[in-house]
Tab-separated table of C-alpha atoms and ligand atoms in Angstrom:
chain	number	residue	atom	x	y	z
A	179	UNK	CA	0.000	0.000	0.000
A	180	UNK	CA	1.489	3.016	-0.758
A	181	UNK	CA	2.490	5.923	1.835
A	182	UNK	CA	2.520	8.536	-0.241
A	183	UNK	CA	0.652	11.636	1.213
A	184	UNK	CA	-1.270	13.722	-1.405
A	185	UNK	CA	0.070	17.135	-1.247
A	186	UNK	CA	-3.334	19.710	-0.232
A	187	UNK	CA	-4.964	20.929	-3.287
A	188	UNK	CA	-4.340	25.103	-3.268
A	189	UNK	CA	-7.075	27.520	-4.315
A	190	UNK	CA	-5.636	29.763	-6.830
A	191	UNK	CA	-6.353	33.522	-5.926
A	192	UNK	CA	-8.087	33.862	-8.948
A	193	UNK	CA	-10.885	31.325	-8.253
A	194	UNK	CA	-13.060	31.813	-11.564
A	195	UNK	CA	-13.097	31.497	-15.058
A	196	UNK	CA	-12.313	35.282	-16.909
A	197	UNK	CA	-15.081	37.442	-16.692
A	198	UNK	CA	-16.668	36.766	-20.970
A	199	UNK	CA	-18.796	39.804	-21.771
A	200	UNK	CA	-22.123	39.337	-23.952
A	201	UNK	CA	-21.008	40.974	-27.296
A	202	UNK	CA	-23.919	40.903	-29.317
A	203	UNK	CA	-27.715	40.588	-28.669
A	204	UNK	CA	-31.223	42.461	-28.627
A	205	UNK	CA	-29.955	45.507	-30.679
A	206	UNK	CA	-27.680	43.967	-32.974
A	207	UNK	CA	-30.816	41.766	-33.513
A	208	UNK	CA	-33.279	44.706	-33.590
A	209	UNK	CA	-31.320	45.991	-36.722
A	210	UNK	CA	-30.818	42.710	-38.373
A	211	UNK	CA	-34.576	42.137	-38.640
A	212	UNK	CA	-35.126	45.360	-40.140
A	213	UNK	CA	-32.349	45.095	-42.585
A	214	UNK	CA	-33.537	41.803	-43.946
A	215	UNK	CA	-36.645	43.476	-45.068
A	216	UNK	CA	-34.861	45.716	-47.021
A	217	UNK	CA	-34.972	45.670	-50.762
A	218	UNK	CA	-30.985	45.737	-51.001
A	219	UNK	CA	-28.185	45.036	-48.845
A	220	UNK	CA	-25.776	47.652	-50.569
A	221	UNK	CA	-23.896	50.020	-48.860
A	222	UNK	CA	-24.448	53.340	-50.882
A	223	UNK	CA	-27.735	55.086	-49.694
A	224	UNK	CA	-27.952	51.988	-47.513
A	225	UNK	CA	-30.017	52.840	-44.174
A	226	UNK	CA	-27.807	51.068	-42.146
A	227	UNK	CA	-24.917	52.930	-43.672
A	228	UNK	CA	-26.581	56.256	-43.364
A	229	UNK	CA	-27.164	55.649	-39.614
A	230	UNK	CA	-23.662	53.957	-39.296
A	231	UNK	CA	-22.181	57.249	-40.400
A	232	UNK	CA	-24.777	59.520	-38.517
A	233	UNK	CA	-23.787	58.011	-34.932
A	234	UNK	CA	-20.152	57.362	-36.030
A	235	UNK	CA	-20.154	60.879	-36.121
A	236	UNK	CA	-21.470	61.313	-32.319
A	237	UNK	CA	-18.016	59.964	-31.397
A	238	UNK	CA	-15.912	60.976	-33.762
A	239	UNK	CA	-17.007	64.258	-35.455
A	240	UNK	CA	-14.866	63.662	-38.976
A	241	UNK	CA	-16.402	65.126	-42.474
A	242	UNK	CA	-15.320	62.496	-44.636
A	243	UNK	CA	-15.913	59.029	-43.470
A	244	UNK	CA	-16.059	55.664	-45.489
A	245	UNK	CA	-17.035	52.151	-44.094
A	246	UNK	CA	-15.171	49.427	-45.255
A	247	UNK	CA	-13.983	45.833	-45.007
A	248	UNK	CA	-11.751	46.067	-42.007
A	249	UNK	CA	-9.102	47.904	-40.447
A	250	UNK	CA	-6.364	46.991	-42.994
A	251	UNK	CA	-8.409	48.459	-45.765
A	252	UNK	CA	-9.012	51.620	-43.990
A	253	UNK	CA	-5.534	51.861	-43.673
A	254	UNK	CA	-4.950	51.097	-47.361
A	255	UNK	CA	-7.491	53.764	-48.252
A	256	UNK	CA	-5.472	56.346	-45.897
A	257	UNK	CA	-2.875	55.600	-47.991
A	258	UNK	CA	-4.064	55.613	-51.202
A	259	UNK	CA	-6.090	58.798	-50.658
A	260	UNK	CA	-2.725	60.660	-49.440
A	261	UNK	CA	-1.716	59.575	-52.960
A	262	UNK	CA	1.687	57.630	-51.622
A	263	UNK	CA	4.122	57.823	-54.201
A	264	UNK	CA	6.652	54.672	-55.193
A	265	UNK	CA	9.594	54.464	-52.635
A	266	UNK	CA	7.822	57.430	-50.394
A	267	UNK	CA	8.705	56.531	-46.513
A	268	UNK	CA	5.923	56.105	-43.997
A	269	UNK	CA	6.691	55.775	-40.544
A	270	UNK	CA	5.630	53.078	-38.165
A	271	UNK	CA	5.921	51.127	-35.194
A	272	UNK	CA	7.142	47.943	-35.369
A	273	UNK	CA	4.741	45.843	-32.683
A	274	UNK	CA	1.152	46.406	-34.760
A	275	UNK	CA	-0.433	44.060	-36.874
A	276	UNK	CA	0.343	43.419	-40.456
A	277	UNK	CA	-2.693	45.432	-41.369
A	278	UNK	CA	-0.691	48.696	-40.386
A	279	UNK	CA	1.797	48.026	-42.936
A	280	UNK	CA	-0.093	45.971	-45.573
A	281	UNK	CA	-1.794	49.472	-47.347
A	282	UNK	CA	1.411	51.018	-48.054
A	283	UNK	CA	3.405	48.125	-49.558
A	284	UNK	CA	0.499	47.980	-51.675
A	285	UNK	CA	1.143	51.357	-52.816
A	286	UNK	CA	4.524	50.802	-53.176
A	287	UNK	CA	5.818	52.747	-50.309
A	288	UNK	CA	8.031	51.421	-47.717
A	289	UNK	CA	7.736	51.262	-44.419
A	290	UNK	CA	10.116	52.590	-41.996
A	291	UNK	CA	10.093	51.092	-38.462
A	292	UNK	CA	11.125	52.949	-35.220
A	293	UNK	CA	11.870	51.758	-31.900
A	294	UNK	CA	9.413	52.484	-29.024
A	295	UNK	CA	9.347	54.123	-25.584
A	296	UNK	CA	9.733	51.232	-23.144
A	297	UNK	CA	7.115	52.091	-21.008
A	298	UNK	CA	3.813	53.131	-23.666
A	299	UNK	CA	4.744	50.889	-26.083
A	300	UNK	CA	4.381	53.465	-27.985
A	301	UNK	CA	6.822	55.093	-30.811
A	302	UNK	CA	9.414	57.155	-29.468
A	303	UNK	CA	8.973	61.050	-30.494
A	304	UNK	CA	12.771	61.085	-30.866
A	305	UNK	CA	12.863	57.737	-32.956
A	306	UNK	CA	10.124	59.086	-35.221
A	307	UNK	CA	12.277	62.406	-35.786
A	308	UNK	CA	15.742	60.508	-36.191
A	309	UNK	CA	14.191	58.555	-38.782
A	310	UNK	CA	12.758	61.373	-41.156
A	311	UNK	CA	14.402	61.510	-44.790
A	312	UNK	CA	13.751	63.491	-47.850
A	313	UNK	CA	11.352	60.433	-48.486
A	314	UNK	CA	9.725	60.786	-45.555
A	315	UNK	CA	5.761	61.327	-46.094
A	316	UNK	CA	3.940	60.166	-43.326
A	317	UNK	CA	3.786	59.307	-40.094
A	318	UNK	CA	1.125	56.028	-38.622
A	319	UNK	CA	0.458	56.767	-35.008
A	320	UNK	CA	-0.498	53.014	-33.716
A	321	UNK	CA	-2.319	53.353	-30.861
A	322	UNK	CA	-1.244	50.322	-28.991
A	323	UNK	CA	-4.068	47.946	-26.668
A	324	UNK	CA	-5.720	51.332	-26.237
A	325	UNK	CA	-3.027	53.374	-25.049
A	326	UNK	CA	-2.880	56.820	-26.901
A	327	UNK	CA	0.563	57.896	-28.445
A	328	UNK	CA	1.943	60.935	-28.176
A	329	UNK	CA	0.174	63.103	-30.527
A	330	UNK	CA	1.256	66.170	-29.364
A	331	UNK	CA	4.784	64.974	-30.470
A	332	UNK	CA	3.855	63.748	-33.530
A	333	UNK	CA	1.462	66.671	-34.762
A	334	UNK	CA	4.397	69.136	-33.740
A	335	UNK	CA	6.729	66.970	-35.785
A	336	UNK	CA	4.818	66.354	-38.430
A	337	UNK	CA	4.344	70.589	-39.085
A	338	UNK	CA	7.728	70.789	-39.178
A	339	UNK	CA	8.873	68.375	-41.518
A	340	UNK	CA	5.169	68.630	-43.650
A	341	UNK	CA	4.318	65.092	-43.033
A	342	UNK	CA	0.639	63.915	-42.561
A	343	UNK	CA	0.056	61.897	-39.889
A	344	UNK	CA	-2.545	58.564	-40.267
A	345	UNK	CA	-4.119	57.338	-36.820
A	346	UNK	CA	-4.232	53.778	-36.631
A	347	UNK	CA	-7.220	53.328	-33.981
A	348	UNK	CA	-7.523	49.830	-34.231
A	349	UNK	CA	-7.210	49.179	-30.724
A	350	UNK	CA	-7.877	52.239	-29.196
A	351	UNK	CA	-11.794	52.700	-29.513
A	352	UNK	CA	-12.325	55.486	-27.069
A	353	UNK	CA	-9.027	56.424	-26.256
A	354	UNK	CA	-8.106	60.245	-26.045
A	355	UNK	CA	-5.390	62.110	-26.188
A	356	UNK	CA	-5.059	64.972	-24.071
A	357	UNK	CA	-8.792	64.802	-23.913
A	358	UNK	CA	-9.343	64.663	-27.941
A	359	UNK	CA	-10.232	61.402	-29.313
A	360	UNK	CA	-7.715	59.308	-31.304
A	361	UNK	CA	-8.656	59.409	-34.592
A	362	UNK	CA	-9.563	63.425	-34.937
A	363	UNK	CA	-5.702	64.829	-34.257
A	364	UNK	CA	-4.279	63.186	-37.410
A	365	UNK	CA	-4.795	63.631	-40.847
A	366	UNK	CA	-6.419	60.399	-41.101
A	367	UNK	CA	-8.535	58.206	-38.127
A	368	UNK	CA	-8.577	54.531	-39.111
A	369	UNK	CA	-10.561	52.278	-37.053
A	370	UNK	CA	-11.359	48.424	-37.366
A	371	UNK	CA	-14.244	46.416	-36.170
A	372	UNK	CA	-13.038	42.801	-36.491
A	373	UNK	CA	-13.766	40.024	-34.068
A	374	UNK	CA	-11.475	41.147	-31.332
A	375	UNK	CA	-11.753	44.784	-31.166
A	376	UNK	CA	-13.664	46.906	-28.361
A	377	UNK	CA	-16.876	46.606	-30.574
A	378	UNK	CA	-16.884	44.492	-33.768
A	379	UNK	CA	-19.215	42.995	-36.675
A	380	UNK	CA	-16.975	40.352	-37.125
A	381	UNK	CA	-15.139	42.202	-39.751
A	382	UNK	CA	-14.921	45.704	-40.512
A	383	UNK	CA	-13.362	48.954	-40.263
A	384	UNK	CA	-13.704	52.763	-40.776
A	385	UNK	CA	-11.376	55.594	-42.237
A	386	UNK	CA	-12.269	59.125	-41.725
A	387	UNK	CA	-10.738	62.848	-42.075
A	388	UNK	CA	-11.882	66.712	-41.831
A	389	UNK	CA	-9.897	67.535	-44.910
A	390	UNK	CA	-11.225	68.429	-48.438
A	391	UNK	CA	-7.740	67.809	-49.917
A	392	UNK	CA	-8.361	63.887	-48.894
A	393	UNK	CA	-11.553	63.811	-47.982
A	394	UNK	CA	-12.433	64.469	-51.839
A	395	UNK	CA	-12.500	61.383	-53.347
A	396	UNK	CA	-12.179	59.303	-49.996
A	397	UNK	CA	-14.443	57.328	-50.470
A	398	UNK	CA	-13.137	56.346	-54.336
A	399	UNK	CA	-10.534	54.614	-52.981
A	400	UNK	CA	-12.786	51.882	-51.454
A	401	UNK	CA	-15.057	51.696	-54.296
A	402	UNK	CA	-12.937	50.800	-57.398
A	403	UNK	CA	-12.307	54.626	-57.770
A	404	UNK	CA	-15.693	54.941	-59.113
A	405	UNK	CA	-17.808	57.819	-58.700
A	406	UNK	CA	-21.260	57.180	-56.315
A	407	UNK	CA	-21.967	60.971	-55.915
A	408	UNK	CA	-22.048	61.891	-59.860
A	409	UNK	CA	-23.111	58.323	-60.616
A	410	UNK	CA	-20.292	57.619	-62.911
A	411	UNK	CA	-17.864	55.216	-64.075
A	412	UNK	CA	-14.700	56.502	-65.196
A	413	UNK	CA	-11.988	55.589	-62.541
A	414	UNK	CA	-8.942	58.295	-62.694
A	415	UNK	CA	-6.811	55.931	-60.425
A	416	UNK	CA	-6.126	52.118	-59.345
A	417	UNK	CA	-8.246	51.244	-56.275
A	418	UNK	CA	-9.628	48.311	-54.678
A	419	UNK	CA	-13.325	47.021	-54.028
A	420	UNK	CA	-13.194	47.683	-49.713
A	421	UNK	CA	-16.849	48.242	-49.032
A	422	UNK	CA	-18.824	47.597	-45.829
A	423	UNK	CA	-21.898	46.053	-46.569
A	424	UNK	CA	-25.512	46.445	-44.716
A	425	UNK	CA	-25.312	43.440	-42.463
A	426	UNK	CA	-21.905	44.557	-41.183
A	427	UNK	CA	-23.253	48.464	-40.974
A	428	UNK	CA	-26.350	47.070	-39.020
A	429	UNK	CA	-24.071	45.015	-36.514
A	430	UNK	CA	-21.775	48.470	-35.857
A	431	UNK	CA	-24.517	50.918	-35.597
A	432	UNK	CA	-25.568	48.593	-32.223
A	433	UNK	CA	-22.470	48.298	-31.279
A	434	UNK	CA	-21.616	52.141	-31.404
A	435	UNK	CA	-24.489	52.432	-29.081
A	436	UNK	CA	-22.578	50.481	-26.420
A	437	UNK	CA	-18.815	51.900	-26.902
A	438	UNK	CA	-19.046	54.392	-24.141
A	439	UNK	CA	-20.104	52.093	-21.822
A	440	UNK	CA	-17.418	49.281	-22.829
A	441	UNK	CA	-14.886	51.261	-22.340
A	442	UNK	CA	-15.678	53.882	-19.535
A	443	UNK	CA	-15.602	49.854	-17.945
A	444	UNK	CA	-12.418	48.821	-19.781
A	445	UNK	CA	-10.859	51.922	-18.464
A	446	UNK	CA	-11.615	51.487	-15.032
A	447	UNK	CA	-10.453	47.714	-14.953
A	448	UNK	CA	-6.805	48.447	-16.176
A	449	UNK	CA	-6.074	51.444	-14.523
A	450	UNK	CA	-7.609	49.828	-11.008
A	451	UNK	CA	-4.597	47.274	-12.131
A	452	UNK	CA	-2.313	49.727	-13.210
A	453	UNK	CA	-2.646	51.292	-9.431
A	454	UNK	CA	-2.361	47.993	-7.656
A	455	UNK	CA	0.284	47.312	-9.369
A	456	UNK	CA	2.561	50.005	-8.457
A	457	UNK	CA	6.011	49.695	-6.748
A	458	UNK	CA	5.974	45.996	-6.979
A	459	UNK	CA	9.626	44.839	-7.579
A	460	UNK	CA	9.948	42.780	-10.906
A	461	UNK	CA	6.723	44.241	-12.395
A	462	UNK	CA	6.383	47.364	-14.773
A	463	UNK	CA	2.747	48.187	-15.297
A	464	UNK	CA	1.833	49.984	-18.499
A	465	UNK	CA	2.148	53.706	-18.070
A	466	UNK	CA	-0.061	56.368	-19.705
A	467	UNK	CA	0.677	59.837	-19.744
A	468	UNK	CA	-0.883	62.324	-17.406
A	469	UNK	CA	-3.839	63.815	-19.734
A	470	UNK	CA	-4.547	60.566	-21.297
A	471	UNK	CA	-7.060	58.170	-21.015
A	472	UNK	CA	-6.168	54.435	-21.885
A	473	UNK	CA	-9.289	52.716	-23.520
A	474	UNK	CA	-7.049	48.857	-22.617
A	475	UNK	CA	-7.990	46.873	-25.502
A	476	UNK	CA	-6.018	44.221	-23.992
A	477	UNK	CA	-3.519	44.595	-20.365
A	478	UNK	CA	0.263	44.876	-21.388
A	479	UNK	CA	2.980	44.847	-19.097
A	480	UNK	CA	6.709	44.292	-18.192
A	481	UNK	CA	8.953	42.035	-16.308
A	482	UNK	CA	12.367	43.640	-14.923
A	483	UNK	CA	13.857	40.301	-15.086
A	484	UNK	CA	16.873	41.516	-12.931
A	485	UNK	CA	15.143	41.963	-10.293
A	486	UNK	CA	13.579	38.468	-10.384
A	487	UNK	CA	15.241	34.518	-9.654
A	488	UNK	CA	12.922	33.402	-12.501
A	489	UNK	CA	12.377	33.993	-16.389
A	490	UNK	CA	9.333	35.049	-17.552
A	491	UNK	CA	8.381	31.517	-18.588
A	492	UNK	CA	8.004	30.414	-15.175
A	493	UNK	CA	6.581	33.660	-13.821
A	494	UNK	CA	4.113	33.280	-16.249
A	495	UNK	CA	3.081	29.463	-15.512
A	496	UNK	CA	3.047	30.324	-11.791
A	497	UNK	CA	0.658	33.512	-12.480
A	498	UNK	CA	-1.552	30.428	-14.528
A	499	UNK	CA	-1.264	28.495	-11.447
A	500	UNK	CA	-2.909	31.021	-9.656
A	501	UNK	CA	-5.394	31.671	-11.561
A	502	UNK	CA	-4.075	34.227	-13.989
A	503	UNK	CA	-5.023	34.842	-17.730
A	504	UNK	CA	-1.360	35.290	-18.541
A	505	UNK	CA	0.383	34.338	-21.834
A	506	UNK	CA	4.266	35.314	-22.372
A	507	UNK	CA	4.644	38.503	-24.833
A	508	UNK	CA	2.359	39.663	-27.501
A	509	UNK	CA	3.433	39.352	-31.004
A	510	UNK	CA	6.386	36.628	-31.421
A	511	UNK	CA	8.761	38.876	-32.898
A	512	UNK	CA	8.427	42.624	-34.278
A	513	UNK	CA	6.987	43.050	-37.737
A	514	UNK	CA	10.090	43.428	-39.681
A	515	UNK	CA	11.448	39.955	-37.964
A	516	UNK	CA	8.664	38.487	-40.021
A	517	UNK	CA	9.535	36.114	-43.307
A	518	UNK	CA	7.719	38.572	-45.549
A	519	UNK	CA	10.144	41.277	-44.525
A	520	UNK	CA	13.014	39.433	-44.048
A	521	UNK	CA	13.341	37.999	-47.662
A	522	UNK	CA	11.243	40.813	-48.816
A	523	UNK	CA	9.150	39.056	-50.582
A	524	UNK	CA	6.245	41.028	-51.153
A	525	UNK	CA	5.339	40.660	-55.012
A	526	UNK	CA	5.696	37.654	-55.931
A	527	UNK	CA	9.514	36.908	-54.478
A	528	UNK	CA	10.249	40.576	-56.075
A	529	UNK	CA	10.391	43.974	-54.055
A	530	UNK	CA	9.979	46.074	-57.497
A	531	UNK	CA	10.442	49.868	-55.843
A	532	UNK	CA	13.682	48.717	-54.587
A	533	UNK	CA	14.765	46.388	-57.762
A	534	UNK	CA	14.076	49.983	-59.385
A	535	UNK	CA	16.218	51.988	-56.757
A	536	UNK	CA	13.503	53.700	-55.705
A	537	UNK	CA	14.353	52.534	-51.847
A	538	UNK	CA	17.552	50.856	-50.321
A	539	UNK	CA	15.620	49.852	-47.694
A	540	UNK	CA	16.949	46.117	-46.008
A	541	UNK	CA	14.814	44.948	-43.349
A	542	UNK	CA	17.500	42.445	-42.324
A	543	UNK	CA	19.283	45.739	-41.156
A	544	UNK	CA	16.622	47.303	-38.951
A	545	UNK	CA	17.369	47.081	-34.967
A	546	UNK	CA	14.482	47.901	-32.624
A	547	UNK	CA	16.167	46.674	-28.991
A	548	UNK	CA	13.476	48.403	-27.259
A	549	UNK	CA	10.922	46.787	-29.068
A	550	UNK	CA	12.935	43.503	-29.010
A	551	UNK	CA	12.882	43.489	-25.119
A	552	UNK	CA	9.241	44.520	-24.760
A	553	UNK	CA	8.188	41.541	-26.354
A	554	UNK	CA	10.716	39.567	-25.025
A	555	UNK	CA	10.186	40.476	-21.052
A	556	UNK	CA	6.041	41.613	-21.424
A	557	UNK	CA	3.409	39.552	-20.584
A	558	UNK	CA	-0.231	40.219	-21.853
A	559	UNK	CA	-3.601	39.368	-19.925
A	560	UNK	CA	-7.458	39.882	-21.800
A	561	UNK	CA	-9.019	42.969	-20.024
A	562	UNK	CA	-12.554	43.626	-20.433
A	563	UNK	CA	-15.655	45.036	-19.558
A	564	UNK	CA	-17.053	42.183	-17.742
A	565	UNK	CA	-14.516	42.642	-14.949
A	566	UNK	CA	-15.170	43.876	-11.661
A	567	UNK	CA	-13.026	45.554	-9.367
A	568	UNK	CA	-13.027	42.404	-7.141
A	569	UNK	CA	-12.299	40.057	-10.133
A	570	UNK	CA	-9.021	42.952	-10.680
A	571	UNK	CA	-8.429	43.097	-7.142
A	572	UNK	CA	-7.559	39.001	-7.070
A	573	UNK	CA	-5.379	39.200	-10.289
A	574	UNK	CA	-3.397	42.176	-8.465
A	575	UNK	CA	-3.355	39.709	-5.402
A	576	UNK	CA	-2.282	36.689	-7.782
A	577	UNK	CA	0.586	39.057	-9.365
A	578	UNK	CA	2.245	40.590	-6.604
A	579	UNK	CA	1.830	36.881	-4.504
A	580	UNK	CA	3.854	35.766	-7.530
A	581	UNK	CA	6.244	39.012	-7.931
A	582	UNK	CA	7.277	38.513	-4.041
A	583	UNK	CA	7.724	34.592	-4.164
A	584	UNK	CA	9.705	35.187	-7.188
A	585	UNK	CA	11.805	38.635	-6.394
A	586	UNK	CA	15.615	38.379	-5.994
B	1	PLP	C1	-3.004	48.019	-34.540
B	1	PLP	C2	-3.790	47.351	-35.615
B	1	PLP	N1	-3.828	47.897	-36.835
B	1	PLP	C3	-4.524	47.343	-37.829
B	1	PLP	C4	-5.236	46.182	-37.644
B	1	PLP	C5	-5.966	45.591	-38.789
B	1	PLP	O1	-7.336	45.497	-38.539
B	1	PLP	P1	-8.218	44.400	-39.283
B	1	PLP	O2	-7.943	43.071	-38.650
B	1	PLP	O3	-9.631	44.854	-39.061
B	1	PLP	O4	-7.847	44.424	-40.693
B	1	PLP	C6	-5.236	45.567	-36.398
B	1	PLP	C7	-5.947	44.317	-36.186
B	1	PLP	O5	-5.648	43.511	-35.333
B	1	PLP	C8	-4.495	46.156	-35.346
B	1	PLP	O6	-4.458	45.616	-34.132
């Protein structure tokens, strides 16, 4: 018979599943049944549209808006409607989604990648202004999980060198700036509604600006460059088919009706975290500066592994044994690391604007160490609106258990 003594089963701190919020339900169904009955599902003219656009434009106040197929093509459009030239230099962080980058290869720009500010995630006002060439045409301000850059930076940087600045909102529904939402300081506000996002239709996105000199033709560059308003059919430029279609309009105009309320709650959960989490050795919470207002898409933040007898492998698995949603970094590498840019292989095994010496640009060159590190010492954790402060309070309780088990 054996004498082995079953060790006590512990009670993780975190004694429940993650919070799940209901997404989608009476509204979203509300406008579903009405759309059905209409005689066409197309976007132009579209009710659904209209009143899309109509309380878009409660949140964000921008003249020129077009819905489209996601956040990638309201990048793309951005792009395209600043009328990107071959081998023209765009700006950009490299931890973002491929979507950030995807418009302007398309237009055969080239994306330049700077290294962040350890503590936003954020690009690095001096990075963005070390990197600025005669090429240099724009400037994507990713909003990372929520976080707002530094716009006031970036706009004052931008005058100086006449750059236009594109707002990639992605993940940053609700965030502001210095009390201005993200999405109205730029030149360009791009937003996306897939899956994942603060409010989503499963796939979709939004691009928007206040001025004529884009705003002109904006919404060409989503609809094959044809002409809606004059009803004509003569396109003056290359552009792709990125339309948002009823169903999807009918799914965001609900959802709009909810943002505030997502993330007023979002915002509360991470910074209640944020504040536990101060002073804890080993642990560097996110950091937003004074003025802003974080809209955490997702919770982001550091391990000073010095400081720690672990790596973050095992901090991680012992946050999990306590309870914690945490997973080990974010993306697995930054965006330049990727294949694609490594071999730049972007048409076809060819990069033509640089077989043409219209760039030099070698992405097996580019060093981000800052960005490197973040991803190599963060840790991530979902954040959402279903959270209470006392569901917070026991992942702050798991963490800093962890953090003072595992401090040097
Ligand atoms: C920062 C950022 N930019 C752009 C995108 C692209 O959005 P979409 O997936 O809607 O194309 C995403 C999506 O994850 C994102 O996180």
């Amino acid at each position: 018979m054996s004498t082995a003594v079953t060790p006590p089963v512990l009670q993780p701190i975190v004694d429940e599943p993650v919070p799940q919020p209901v997404r989608w339900g009476d509204a979203e169904l509300a406008r579903l049944t009405t759309m059905v009955r209409q005689p066409s599902l197309f976007y132009w003219n579209g009710p659904q549209t209209t009143a899309l656009l109509a309380d878009f434009r409660q949140h964000y106040p921008l003249k020129y808006l077009f819905p489209c197929s996601s956040g990638t093509a309201s990048l793309h459009i951005a792009v395209g409607a600043l009328r990107l030239r071959p081998g023209e230099e765009v700006i950009v962080s490299p931890i973002t989604d491929m979507g950030s980058v995807i418009g302007i290869l398309y237009q055969q720009g080239v994306p330049v990648f700077v290294d962040l500010d350890p503590r936003t995630y954020n690009m690095d006002a001096g990075a963005v202004r070390r990197a600025i060439t005669p090429k240099t045409r724009a400037i994507m301000a990713v909003h990372l999980a929520g976080n707002p850059c530094d716009m006031t930076a970036f706009l004052a940087i931008a005058r100086e060198h006449n750059l236009a600045v594109i707002e990639d909102c992605a993940q940053s529904w609700g965030a502001r700036h210095q009390g201005t939402p993200v999405g109205l300081m730029g030149d360009f506000g791009c937003y996306s509604f897939n899956d994942f996002k603060h409010i989503a239709c499963g796939d979709g996105g939004m691009v928007g600006t206040n001025l004529d000199r884009y705003g002109n033709g904006l919404s060409k560059w989503g609809d094959k460059c044809y002409d809606r308003v004059a009803g004509t059919r003569d396109p003056e430029e290359l552009a792709p088919n990125y339309r948002m279609s009823e169903p999807q309009s009918a799914v965001c105009v609900a959802q709009l009706g909810k943002l505030e309320d997502i993330v007023t709650r979002r915002n509360r959960a991470g910074s209640l975290l944020t504040s536990l989490l101060q002073n804890l050795p080993g642990v560097l919470p996110p950091v937003t500066r004074v003025g802003d207002f974080h809209s955490y898409w997702f919770y982001f933040m550091r391990l000073e592994l010095t400081q720690l007898k672990c790596t973050r492998a095992d901090f991680v698995a012992e946050l999990k044994a306590q309870g914690v949603a945490a997973n080990a970094g974010y993306i697995p590498m930054p965006v330049f690391r990727y294949k694609v840019f490594q071999n730049h292989n972007f048409f076809g095994g060819a990069w033509p604007i640089r077989d043409f010496g219209l760039t030099t640009m070698d992405y097996t060159k580019v060093r981000c160490p800052v960005a490197e590190a973040i991803l190599e010492d963060g840790i991530t954790m979902p954040l959402n609106q279903a959270m209470s402060d006392s569901y917070i309070e026991k992942v702050a309780r798991a963490i800093r258990s962890v953090a003072a088990r595992l401090a040097r």
